[in-house]
Structures are given as C-alpha cells and as structure tokens.
Amino acid sequence: MRIEVWADMVCPWAYIGKRRLEKALADPALAGLYAEVVWRPYRIDPTAPAQATPVDESSPDAVTDGDAASRTLDPSPAQDRVLVSQVAAEEGFGPEFGAAWRADSLDAHGLLALAYEHGGSVPQDQVAERLLHAHFLDHLDISDRRLLDGIADRAGIPDAGTLLDGGAAAREVRELLLIGKARGIATSPTIVVGDRALAGAQPPAVMADFITAAASVPIRETPEEVQRLRWSESLLDQRDPLGALTLLQPLLAHHGDDLNVRRLAARSYFHSAQLSRAHDMLRQLVADAPDDSYTRLMLGRTLQRLGRDDEAVMHLKMVAAMTPEFA
C-alpha cells in the first residue's frame, strides 16, 4: 500500500503528523501490512522570501489547520504557538520545539523529490525527518543550500546541489503542487491512500482506522494519461487554466491526436486569453469533428474575442441549428 503524505516541511503539524503516522503504522491492528510512505509537496507559505528571515513574534506563524477540533475559530499567533507547543510536547518533541526562520521550502521539497527518485521511500523519509528536525528542533534555515547539501550527502544523493540548481527538481515540485491542487489537497498534512484522504495531523488511532479502511478497498489502477487528463480538467474547473496547460503538456506531446486532450487544451488556451492558440486548435478540431457543436461554439466565441465577428456569426448560427440550447 502506498501512503502519500502531502505536507510542508515548514508546517509544525507535518512533524506532529509524521510522529502520529509512525505510531499508527506500529499499531498491532496493522501488523503485516506493507506500507510505502511517500512525501509529496504542499506549501503553506508560498510567499516566503527567497532569503530566510527570523520569525517575528508579532507575525502569524506559517501554520494551517492541522488539528481543527482543538483550535479556536480565529487563533491569534500566541494561541497558535501555545497549541502547537502543547501538542508537540505530548508527542515527545520537548520544550524547544518551534521554528526560528521563515524559510522558502521549495528547495527542501526538491530535495525530497530527488531522494525518492534516487532511492525510493526509505531515504526520502529519512530526508523528511532531517528537514523537519533541522527546522523545528535545531532552529536552522532549511532554505540554506549548505544545509540541504549536507542532508543530501548523508542520504547518499549524488550531485543534489547541481540538480537543484538545474531547476528540474523545482519543476517537478511545481507539477506535484498542481496535482495536489487538482486532487483537492488543502491542508498540511493530508494523508492519501488511493482516492481517500485524511486531512490534518489526526490522532494515531484515527490514522490507523483510516489506513485499515483504505486497505480493505481494492485500489483501481487508472492509466496515468487518464489521471493527468482528469487533473487538468479539475484545475480548469478551479479557474487555473495555466496550471491545466502545464499538466497537459506531456499529453499534447505524446497524445496530441486525441480529441479529448485537444479540446481541453483549447479550452485552457481560451480561458487563459491565449486566443490565437485557442483559435488554431479549435479550427482544426472543427475540421476533424464538424458535428461537435460545443467545439464550434468555442470557436465562435474565440473569433468574437479576436474581433472577427463576421467569421464568428457563421459558426454561431450553425451551433444554434445543431444545439438550440447553445444559442
């Protein structure tokens, strides 16, 4: 069983959730269950500065609702810190638990992605532990490349610095962030097994029950291409056409003749105001499927926005005759 943990390395609930997940997996009720824990990125503070700054006691902590049942509706920064400290102490972290730096976590997520690529889930989990320990217990800046290089060396990840500088890891993280958004991930941490999700750093017993229930349901294998198409459509429904286009790029490269891929790409171009690209794709789609009234409607609307009303009228009249409700 694969257990995905969508979390941010600067989120205190992520560290608390990690400890609770470890306890849940040690539950006798889960004896004999093989679980691969895979860390996925989520960013609770995407506006963090590239150069880390000391945490200001007067500013809100970069935390999300990891344990909603025990929080007030509008916690102050002080309430946030007290609650986190109390829960962290219960999990054995000690009185010094807390962040000293407001740090950009993008490179830390990139290192996690590299760890999984080069060694799988075990070294990746070790990297996650070291990043969280560094941030919350050693009070270090996990955006510092020297720190990341040291963690990479201990994990046996070759040339991590070069790979991070090359940008490939950051691109993978950004794509995974889009996938998380498409899948409805909205809290750090969120545990996902198949199509089921458990949000927040829930108690170990709750996690164990969730994993037990998920293990009893066969996971249906969906082709990667179908998943990517669904995620792209989800992003478009969330009014993120540029994100949808990012996830569609591999499909356009390898399945560019597929009508569904082309239709979704055309819609994404239209809604991101890339009207020339939308026009070119829609015109070819109409030629390939002349009885598709919705595609013809999109072409007519695109022509209108391009100021080519005479051409648009012809298509819109055909649409009205083919599908009156589109008129």
Short mmCIF file of N, CA, C and O in Angstrom, two decimals, residues 146-273:
data_model
loop_
_atom_site.label_atom_id
_atom_site.label_comp_id
_atom_site.label_asym_id
_atom_site.label_seq_id
_atom_site.Cartn_x
_atom_site.Cartn_y
_atom_site.Cartn_z
N ARG A 146 23.65 25.06 1.84
CA ARG A 146 24.69 24.28 2.51
C ARG A 146 24.07 23.22 3.42
O ARG A 146 24.55 22.09 3.49
N LEU A 147 22.99 23.59 4.09
CA LEU A 147 22.28 22.63 4.93
C LEU A 147 21.70 21.51 4.08
O LEU A 147 21.82 20.33 4.40
N LEU A 148 21.07 21.88 2.97
CA LEU A 148 20.47 20.88 2.09
C LEU A 148 21.53 19.96 1.49
O LEU A 148 21.31 18.75 1.36
N ASP A 149 22.69 20.53 1.15
CA ASP A 149 23.78 19.70 0.62
C ASP A 149 24.23 18.67 1.66
O ASP A 149 24.52 17.52 1.32
N GLY A 150 24.31 19.10 2.91
CA GLY A 150 24.71 18.18 3.96
C GLY A 150 23.70 17.05 4.15
O GLY A 150 24.08 15.88 4.31
N ILE A 151 22.42 17.38 4.12
CA ILE A 151 21.38 16.36 4.25
C ILE A 151 21.43 15.42 3.06
O ILE A 151 21.29 14.19 3.21
N ALA A 152 21.67 15.96 1.88
CA ALA A 152 21.75 15.13 0.67
C ALA A 152 22.93 14.18 0.75
O ALA A 152 22.82 13.00 0.38
N ASP A 153 24.07 14.67 1.23
CA ASP A 153 25.25 13.81 1.35
C ASP A 153 24.98 12.65 2.31
O ASP A 153 25.35 11.50 2.03
N ARG A 154 24.35 12.94 3.43
CA ARG A 154 24.05 11.89 4.41
C ARG A 154 23.06 10.88 3.84
O ARG A 154 23.08 9.70 4.22
N ALA A 155 22.20 11.32 2.92
CA ALA A 155 21.21 10.42 2.33
C ALA A 155 21.75 9.71 1.10
O ALA A 155 21.05 8.87 0.52
N GLY A 156 22.98 10.04 0.71
CA GLY A 156 23.57 9.39 -0.46
C GLY A 156 22.99 9.83 -1.78
O GLY A 156 22.94 9.04 -2.74
N ILE A 157 22.57 11.08 -1.87
CA ILE A 157 22.01 11.61 -3.11
C ILE A 157 23.13 12.32 -3.86
O ILE A 157 23.61 13.37 -3.42
N PRO A 158 23.58 11.78 -4.98
CA PRO A 158 24.70 12.38 -5.70
C PRO A 158 24.32 13.67 -6.42
O PRO A 158 23.23 13.78 -6.98
N ASP A 159 25.22 14.64 -6.36
CA ASP A 159 25.08 15.89 -7.11
C ASP A 159 23.75 16.60 -6.84
O ASP A 159 23.17 17.19 -7.75
N ALA A 160 23.27 16.55 -5.60
CA ALA A 160 21.98 17.17 -5.30
C ALA A 160 22.02 18.67 -5.57
O ALA A 160 21.06 19.24 -6.12
N GLY A 161 23.13 19.33 -5.19
CA GLY A 161 23.23 20.76 -5.42
C GLY A 161 23.12 21.11 -6.88
O GLY A 161 22.41 22.05 -7.27
N THR A 162 23.83 20.36 -7.72
CA THR A 162 23.78 20.60 -9.17
C THR A 162 22.39 20.38 -9.70
O THR A 162 21.88 21.16 -10.53
N LEU A 163 21.73 19.32 -9.22
CA LEU A 163 20.38 19.02 -9.69
C LEU A 163 19.38 20.09 -9.25
O LEU A 163 18.49 20.46 -10.01
N LEU A 164 19.56 20.59 -8.03
CA LEU A 164 18.67 21.66 -7.58
C LEU A 164 18.92 22.93 -8.38
O LEU A 164 17.97 23.63 -8.76
N ASP A 165 20.18 23.23 -8.66
CA ASP A 165 20.50 24.42 -9.45
C ASP A 165 19.96 24.32 -10.87
O ASP A 165 19.60 25.33 -11.48
N GLY A 166 19.89 23.10 -11.40
CA GLY A 166 19.42 22.92 -12.76
C GLY A 166 17.95 23.19 -12.97
O GLY A 166 17.51 23.38 -14.11
N GLY A 167 17.18 23.21 -11.89
CA GLY A 167 15.76 23.57 -11.99
C GLY A 167 14.82 22.41 -12.22
O GLY A 167 13.60 22.59 -12.11
N ALA A 168 15.34 21.22 -12.54
CA ALA A 168 14.44 20.09 -12.83
C ALA A 168 13.64 19.70 -11.59
O ALA A 168 12.44 19.39 -11.68
N ALA A 169 14.29 19.70 -10.43
CA ALA A 169 13.59 19.34 -9.20
C ALA A 169 12.49 20.34 -8.88
O ALA A 169 11.38 19.97 -8.49
N ALA A 170 12.78 21.63 -9.08
CA ALA A 170 11.76 22.65 -8.83
C ALA A 170 10.59 22.49 -9.78
O ALA A 170 9.43 22.68 -9.38
N ARG A 171 10.86 22.15 -11.03
CA ARG A 171 9.76 21.94 -11.99
C ARG A 171 8.90 20.75 -11.56
O ARG A 171 7.67 20.80 -11.66
N GLU A 172 9.55 19.69 -11.09
CA GLU A 172 8.78 18.53 -10.64
C GLU A 172 7.93 18.89 -9.43
O GLU A 172 6.77 18.48 -9.32
N VAL A 173 8.49 19.67 -8.51
CA VAL A 173 7.73 20.08 -7.33
C VAL A 173 6.53 20.91 -7.73
O VAL A 173 5.41 20.72 -7.23
N ARG A 174 6.73 21.84 -8.66
CA ARG A 174 5.61 22.69 -9.09
C ARG A 174 4.52 21.86 -9.76
O ARG A 174 3.33 22.13 -9.59
N GLU A 175 4.92 20.84 -10.53
CA GLU A 175 3.91 19.98 -11.13
C GLU A 175 3.17 19.18 -10.06
O GLU A 175 1.94 19.05 -10.12
N LEU A 176 3.90 18.67 -9.07
CA LEU A 176 3.26 17.93 -7.99
C LEU A 176 2.32 18.84 -7.20
O LEU A 176 1.25 18.40 -6.75
N LEU A 177 2.69 20.08 -7.01
CA LEU A 177 1.80 21.02 -6.33
C LEU A 177 0.51 21.21 -7.11
O LEU A 177 -0.59 21.29 -6.52
N LEU A 178 0.61 21.26 -8.43
CA LEU A 178 -0.59 21.36 -9.26
C LEU A 178 -1.44 20.10 -9.15
O LEU A 178 -2.67 20.17 -9.09
N ILE A 179 -0.79 18.96 -9.12
CA ILE A 179 -1.53 17.70 -8.97
C ILE A 179 -2.24 17.67 -7.63
O ILE A 179 -3.41 17.27 -7.54
N GLY A 180 -1.55 18.11 -6.59
CA GLY A 180 -2.19 18.17 -5.28
C GLY A 180 -3.41 19.10 -5.29
O GLY A 180 -4.46 18.76 -4.74
N LYS A 181 -3.27 20.24 -5.92
CA LYS A 181 -4.39 21.17 -6.04
C LYS A 181 -5.54 20.53 -6.80
O LYS A 181 -6.71 20.64 -6.40
N ALA A 182 -5.22 19.84 -7.90
CA ALA A 182 -6.25 19.18 -8.69
C ALA A 182 -6.97 18.10 -7.90
O ALA A 182 -8.17 17.86 -8.10
N ARG A 183 -6.25 17.46 -7.00
CA ARG A 183 -6.83 16.39 -6.19
C ARG A 183 -7.52 16.90 -4.94
O ARG A 183 -8.04 16.12 -4.15
N GLY A 184 -7.52 18.21 -4.74
CA GLY A 184 -8.23 18.80 -3.61
C GLY A 184 -7.46 18.84 -2.32
O GLY A 184 -8.05 19.02 -1.25
N ILE A 185 -6.13 18.71 -2.39
CA ILE A 185 -5.32 18.81 -1.17
C ILE A 185 -5.33 20.25 -0.69
O ILE A 185 -4.93 21.16 -1.41
N ALA A 186 -5.80 20.46 0.54
CA ALA A 186 -5.94 21.83 1.04
C ALA A 186 -5.41 22.01 2.45
O ALA A 186 -5.60 23.08 3.04
N THR A 187 -4.74 21.01 2.99
CA THR A 187 -4.24 21.08 4.37
C THR A 187 -2.92 20.34 4.47
O THR A 187 -2.74 19.30 3.84
N SER A 188 -2.02 20.87 5.28
CA SER A 188 -0.78 20.18 5.61
C SER A 188 -0.85 19.73 7.06
O SER A 188 -1.07 20.56 7.96
N PRO A 189 -0.74 18.42 7.32
CA PRO A 189 -0.57 17.35 6.34
C PRO A 189 -1.91 16.78 5.91
O PRO A 189 -2.92 16.92 6.61
N THR A 190 -1.92 16.14 4.75
CA THR A 190 -3.06 15.34 4.30
C THR A 190 -2.53 13.98 3.89
O THR A 190 -1.58 13.89 3.10
N ILE A 191 -3.12 12.93 4.44
CA ILE A 191 -2.72 11.57 4.12
C ILE A 191 -3.67 11.02 3.06
O ILE A 191 -4.89 11.11 3.21
N VAL A 192 -3.10 10.48 2.00
CA VAL A 192 -3.90 9.99 0.88
C VAL A 192 -3.54 8.54 0.60
O VAL A 192 -2.36 8.19 0.48
N VAL A 193 -4.57 7.70 0.51
CA VAL A 193 -4.42 6.31 0.08
C VAL A 193 -5.44 6.09 -1.02
O VAL A 193 -6.65 6.16 -0.78
N GLY A 194 -4.97 5.87 -2.23
CA GLY A 194 -5.89 5.73 -3.35
C GLY A 194 -6.67 7.00 -3.56
O GLY A 194 -6.11 8.08 -3.71
N ASP A 195 -8.01 6.89 -3.53
CA ASP A 195 -8.87 8.05 -3.69
C ASP A 195 -9.36 8.60 -2.35
O ASP A 195 -10.21 9.49 -2.33
N ARG A 196 -8.84 8.08 -1.26
CA ARG A 196 -9.28 8.51 0.06
C ARG A 196 -8.26 9.45 0.69
O ARG A 196 -7.06 9.24 0.53
N ALA A 197 -8.76 10.44 1.40
CA ALA A 197 -7.86 11.42 2.03
C ALA A 197 -8.28 11.67 3.47
O ALA A 197 -9.47 11.67 3.80
N LEU A 198 -7.28 11.87 4.31
CA LEU A 198 -7.49 12.22 5.71
C LEU A 198 -6.72 13.50 5.97
O LEU A 198 -5.48 13.51 5.92
N ALA A 199 -7.43 14.58 6.25
CA ALA A 199 -6.80 15.88 6.42
C ALA A 199 -6.42 16.11 7.87
O ALA A 199 -7.17 15.78 8.79
N GLY A 200 -5.25 16.69 8.07
CA GLY A 200 -4.82 17.09 9.40
C GLY A 200 -3.98 16.06 10.11
O GLY A 200 -3.93 14.89 9.74
N ALA A 201 -3.31 16.52 11.17
CA ALA A 201 -2.48 15.64 11.99
C ALA A 201 -3.37 14.93 13.00
O ALA A 201 -3.36 15.23 14.20
N GLN A 202 -4.14 13.99 12.52
CA GLN A 202 -5.12 13.30 13.36
C GLN A 202 -4.43 12.37 14.36
O GLN A 202 -3.29 11.96 14.16
N PRO A 203 -5.12 12.01 15.44
CA PRO A 203 -4.54 11.07 16.42
C PRO A 203 -4.19 9.74 15.76
O PRO A 203 -4.81 9.34 14.77
N PRO A 204 -3.21 9.01 16.32
CA PRO A 204 -2.80 7.73 15.72
C PRO A 204 -3.94 6.75 15.51
O PRO A 204 -3.99 6.05 14.49
N ALA A 205 -4.87 6.69 16.47
CA ALA A 205 -5.98 5.74 16.32
C ALA A 205 -6.84 6.08 15.12
O ALA A 205 -7.32 5.18 14.40
N VAL A 206 -7.05 7.38 14.88
CA VAL A 206 -7.84 7.81 13.72
C VAL A 206 -7.10 7.45 12.44
O VAL A 206 -7.69 6.96 11.47
N MET A 207 -5.78 7.70 12.41
CA MET A 207 -4.99 7.33 11.24
C MET A 207 -5.01 5.83 11.00
O MET A 207 -5.15 5.38 9.85
N ALA A 208 -4.88 5.05 12.07
CA ALA A 208 -4.88 3.59 11.92
C ALA A 208 -6.21 3.11 11.36
O ALA A 208 -6.26 2.23 10.48
N ASP A 209 -7.32 3.67 11.84
CA ASP A 209 -8.64 3.30 11.32
C ASP A 209 -8.77 3.67 9.85
O ASP A 209 -9.32 2.91 9.05
N PHE A 210 -8.25 4.85 9.51
CA PHE A 210 -8.30 5.29 8.12
C PHE A 210 -7.52 4.34 7.21
O PHE A 210 -7.99 3.93 6.14
N ILE A 211 -6.31 3.99 7.63
CA ILE A 211 -5.47 3.10 6.83
C ILE A 211 -6.10 1.72 6.72
O ILE A 211 -6.11 1.09 5.64
N THR A 212 -6.66 1.23 7.83
CA THR A 212 -7.33 -0.08 7.81
C THR A 212 -8.49 -0.09 6.82
O THR A 212 -8.66 -1.03 6.03
N ALA A 213 -9.30 0.97 6.87
CA ALA A 213 -10.44 1.05 5.96
C ALA A 213 -9.98 1.15 4.51
O ALA A 213 -10.54 0.51 3.62
N ALA A 214 -8.92 1.95 4.28
CA ALA A 214 -8.42 2.10 2.91
C ALA A 214 -7.84 0.80 2.39
O ALA A 214 -7.98 0.47 1.20
N ALA A 215 -7.21 0.03 3.29
CA ALA A 215 -6.60 -1.24 2.86
C ALA A 215 -7.63 -2.27 2.47
O ALA A 215 -7.33 -3.20 1.71
N SER A 216 -8.84 -2.12 2.96
CA SER A 216 -9.89 -3.10 2.66
C SER A 216 -10.56 -2.86 1.32
O SER A 216 -11.36 -3.69 0.86
N VAL A 217 -10.26 -1.72 0.70
CA VAL A 217 -10.89 -1.37 -0.58
C VAL A 217 -9.86 -1.53 -1.69
O VAL A 217 -8.80 -0.89 -1.66
N PRO A 218 -10.14 -2.38 -2.69
CA PRO A 218 -9.19 -2.54 -3.79
C PRO A 218 -8.97 -1.20 -4.50
O PRO A 218 -9.92 -0.46 -4.77
N ILE A 219 -7.71 -0.90 -4.76
CA ILE A 219 -7.38 0.33 -5.46
C ILE A 219 -7.43 0.08 -6.96
O ILE A 219 -6.74 -0.79 -7.48
N ARG A 220 -8.27 0.84 -7.62
CA ARG A 220 -8.40 0.69 -9.06
C ARG A 220 -7.26 1.43 -9.76
O ARG A 220 -7.04 2.61 -9.52
N GLU A 221 -6.56 0.71 -10.58
CA GLU A 221 -5.45 1.31 -11.32
C GLU A 221 -5.99 2.10 -12.51
O GLU A 221 -6.66 1.55 -13.38
N THR A 222 -5.73 3.38 -12.51
CA THR A 222 -6.15 4.25 -13.61
C THR A 222 -4.93 4.61 -14.44
O THR A 222 -3.91 5.00 -13.88
N PRO A 223 -5.02 4.47 -15.77
CA PRO A 223 -3.86 4.84 -16.60
C PRO A 223 -3.40 6.26 -16.30
O PRO A 223 -4.21 7.16 -16.05
N GLU A 224 -2.09 6.44 -16.32
CA GLU A 224 -1.52 7.75 -16.00
C GLU A 224 -2.08 8.84 -16.89
O GLU A 224 -2.33 9.96 -16.44
N GLU A 225 -2.29 8.53 -18.17
CA GLU A 225 -2.81 9.52 -19.10
C GLU A 225 -4.20 9.98 -18.70
O GLU A 225 -4.53 11.17 -18.79
N VAL A 226 -5.02 9.04 -18.25
CA VAL A 226 -6.39 9.39 -17.84
C VAL A 226 -6.35 10.23 -16.58
O VAL A 226 -7.08 11.23 -16.45
N GLN A 227 -5.49 9.86 -15.63
CA GLN A 227 -5.35 10.65 -14.41
C GLN A 227 -4.94 12.08 -14.74
O GLN A 227 -5.52 13.04 -14.21
N ARG A 228 -3.97 12.22 -15.59
CA ARG A 228 -3.46 13.56 -15.93
C ARG A 228 -4.54 14.39 -16.60
O ARG A 228 -4.67 15.60 -16.33
N LEU A 229 -5.33 13.76 -17.45
CA LEU A 229 -6.41 14.48 -18.12
C LEU A 229 -7.44 14.94 -17.08
O LEU A 229 -7.92 16.08 -17.13
N ARG A 230 -7.78 14.07 -16.13
CA ARG A 230 -8.74 14.44 -15.09
C ARG A 230 -8.20 15.55 -14.21
O ARG A 230 -8.94 16.48 -13.84
N TRP A 231 -6.92 15.48 -13.86
CA TRP A 231 -6.34 16.54 -13.04
C TRP A 231 -6.34 17.87 -13.77
O TRP A 231 -6.62 18.92 -13.18
N SER A 232 -6.03 17.83 -15.05
CA SER A 232 -6.04 19.06 -15.85
C SER A 232 -7.44 19.66 -15.90
O SER A 232 -7.61 20.89 -15.76
N GLU A 233 -8.44 18.81 -16.06
CA GLU A 233 -9.81 19.31 -16.08
C GLU A 233 -10.21 19.89 -14.73
O GLU A 233 -10.91 20.91 -14.66
N SER A 234 -9.75 19.25 -13.65
CA SER A 234 -10.03 19.77 -12.32
C SER A 234 -9.44 21.17 -12.14
O SER A 234 -10.10 22.07 -11.59
N LEU A 235 -8.22 21.38 -12.61
CA LEU A 235 -7.60 22.69 -12.50
C LEU A 235 -8.35 23.73 -13.32
O LEU A 235 -8.53 24.87 -12.88
N LEU A 236 -8.81 23.34 -14.49
CA LEU A 236 -9.57 24.27 -15.31
C LEU A 236 -10.88 24.62 -14.61
O LEU A 236 -11.30 25.79 -14.61
N ASP A 237 -11.52 23.64 -13.98
CA ASP A 237 -12.74 23.90 -13.22
C ASP A 237 -12.47 24.83 -12.05
O ASP A 237 -13.37 25.56 -11.61
N GLN A 238 -11.24 24.80 -11.52
CA GLN A 238 -10.85 25.68 -10.42
C GLN A 238 -10.32 27.03 -10.92
O GLN A 238 -9.74 27.80 -10.17
N ARG A 239 -10.52 27.28 -12.20
CA ARG A 239 -10.11 28.54 -12.84
C ARG A 239 -8.60 28.72 -12.81
O ARG A 239 -8.09 29.81 -12.53
N ASP A 240 -7.90 27.65 -13.08
CA ASP A 240 -6.44 27.69 -13.20
C ASP A 240 -6.06 27.12 -14.56
O ASP A 240 -5.49 26.02 -14.66
N PRO A 241 -6.36 27.84 -15.65
CA PRO A 241 -6.07 27.30 -16.98
C PRO A 241 -4.59 27.13 -17.26
O PRO A 241 -4.19 26.22 -17.98
N LEU A 242 -3.75 27.99 -16.68
CA LEU A 242 -2.31 27.85 -16.90
C LEU A 242 -1.80 26.58 -16.22
O LEU A 242 -0.94 25.87 -16.76
N GLY A 243 -2.31 26.29 -15.02
CA GLY A 243 -1.96 25.03 -14.36
C GLY A 243 -2.42 23.84 -15.17
O GLY A 243 -1.69 22.85 -15.31
N ALA A 244 -3.63 23.93 -15.74
CA ALA A 244 -4.14 22.84 -16.58
C ALA A 244 -3.24 22.62 -17.78
O ALA A 244 -2.92 21.47 -18.14
N LEU A 245 -2.78 23.69 -18.39
CA LEU A 245 -1.89 23.56 -19.55
C LEU A 245 -0.56 22.94 -19.15
O LEU A 245 0.03 22.17 -19.92
N THR A 246 -0.06 23.26 -17.96
CA THR A 246 1.19 22.66 -17.50
C THR A 246 1.05 21.14 -17.42
O THR A 246 1.93 20.40 -17.89
N LEU A 247 -0.04 20.66 -16.84
CA LEU A 247 -0.23 19.22 -16.73
C LEU A 247 -0.56 18.57 -18.07
O LEU A 247 -0.31 17.37 -18.26
N LEU A 248 -1.09 19.36 -19.00
CA LEU A 248 -1.44 18.81 -20.31
C LEU A 248 -0.25 18.66 -21.24
O LEU A 248 -0.34 17.92 -22.23
N GLN A 249 0.87 19.32 -20.94
CA GLN A 249 1.98 19.32 -21.90
C GLN A 249 2.45 17.92 -22.28
O GLN A 249 2.64 17.63 -23.48
N PRO A 250 2.66 16.98 -21.33
CA PRO A 250 3.06 15.63 -21.76
C PRO A 250 2.02 14.94 -22.63
O PRO A 250 2.37 14.19 -23.54
N LEU A 251 0.75 15.20 -22.36
CA LEU A 251 -0.30 14.60 -23.18
C LEU A 251 -0.30 15.18 -24.58
O LEU A 251 -0.49 14.46 -25.57
N LEU A 252 -0.10 16.46 -24.69
CA LEU A 252 -0.04 17.09 -26.02
C LEU A 252 1.17 16.57 -26.79
O LEU A 252 1.11 16.42 -28.02
N ALA A 253 2.26 16.29 -26.07
CA ALA A 253 3.47 15.81 -26.74
C ALA A 253 3.33 14.37 -27.22
O ALA A 253 3.82 14.02 -28.30
N HIS A 254 2.63 13.54 -26.45
CA HIS A 254 2.59 12.11 -26.77
C HIS A 254 1.21 11.62 -27.22
O HIS A 254 1.11 10.51 -27.75
N HIS A 255 0.19 12.42 -26.99
CA HIS A 255 -1.16 12.02 -27.39
C HIS A 255 -1.86 13.20 -28.05
O HIS A 255 -3.05 13.44 -27.83
N GLY A 256 -1.12 13.91 -28.86
CA GLY A 256 -1.63 15.13 -29.47
C GLY A 256 -2.75 14.93 -30.45
O GLY A 256 -3.42 15.90 -30.83
N ASP A 257 -3.00 13.70 -30.88
CA ASP A 257 -4.10 13.44 -31.80
C ASP A 257 -5.41 13.15 -31.07
O ASP A 257 -6.47 13.07 -31.72
N ASP A 258 -5.35 12.96 -29.77
CA ASP A 258 -6.55 12.62 -29.00
C ASP A 258 -7.48 13.83 -28.93
O ASP A 258 -7.07 14.92 -28.50
N LEU A 259 -8.73 13.65 -29.31
CA LEU A 259 -9.68 14.76 -29.35
C LEU A 259 -9.94 15.35 -27.97
O LEU A 259 -10.05 16.57 -27.81
N ASN A 260 -10.01 14.49 -26.94
CA ASN A 260 -10.27 15.00 -25.59
C ASN A 260 -9.13 15.86 -25.08
O ASN A 260 -9.36 16.90 -24.43
N VAL A 261 -7.91 15.45 -25.38
CA VAL A 261 -6.75 16.25 -24.98
C VAL A 261 -6.76 17.59 -25.68
O VAL A 261 -6.55 18.65 -25.06
N ARG A 262 -7.04 17.57 -26.96
CA ARG A 262 -7.04 18.81 -27.74
C ARG A 262 -8.17 19.75 -27.31
O ARG A 262 -7.99 20.97 -27.24
N ARG A 263 -9.35 19.18 -27.02
CA ARG A 263 -10.47 20.02 -26.57
C ARG A 263 -10.13 20.72 -25.26
O ARG A 263 -10.40 21.91 -25.08
N LEU A 264 -9.56 19.96 -24.32
CA LEU A 264 -9.24 20.54 -23.03
C LEU A 264 -8.14 21.59 -23.17
O LEU A 264 -8.18 22.64 -22.51
N ALA A 265 -7.17 21.33 -24.01
CA ALA A 265 -6.12 22.32 -24.25
C ALA A 265 -6.70 23.58 -24.87
O ALA A 265 -6.34 24.70 -24.48
N ALA A 266 -7.62 23.42 -25.82
CA ALA A 266 -8.23 24.59 -26.46
C ALA A 266 -9.01 25.41 -25.44
O ALA A 266 -8.93 26.66 -25.44
N ARG A 267 -9.75 24.74 -24.56
CA ARG A 267 -10.47 25.47 -23.51
C ARG A 267 -9.50 26.20 -22.59
O ARG A 267 -9.76 27.34 -22.17
N SER A 268 -8.38 25.56 -22.27
CA SER A 268 -7.39 26.18 -21.39
C SER A 268 -6.75 27.39 -22.06
O SER A 268 -6.53 28.43 -21.41
N TYR A 269 -6.46 27.28 -23.35
CA TYR A 269 -5.93 28.43 -24.08
C TYR A 269 -6.95 29.58 -24.08
O TYR A 269 -6.60 30.74 -23.85
N PHE A 270 -8.22 29.24 -24.31
CA PHE A 270 -9.26 30.26 -24.35
C PHE A 270 -9.37 30.98 -23.01
O PHE A 270 -9.39 32.22 -22.94
N HIS A 271 -9.42 30.22 -21.93
CA HIS A 271 -9.64 30.82 -20.62
C HIS A 271 -8.38 31.48 -20.05
O HIS A 271 -8.47 32.21 -19.06
N SER A 272 -7.23 31.24 -20.67
CA SER A 272 -6.01 31.95 -20.27
C SER A 272 -5.70 33.08 -21.25
O SER A 272 -4.60 33.63 -21.22
N ALA A 273 -6.68 33.41 -22.10
CA ALA A 273 -6.58 34.52 -23.06
C ALA A 273 -5.48 34.32 -24.10
O ALA A 273 -4.99 35.29 -24.68
#
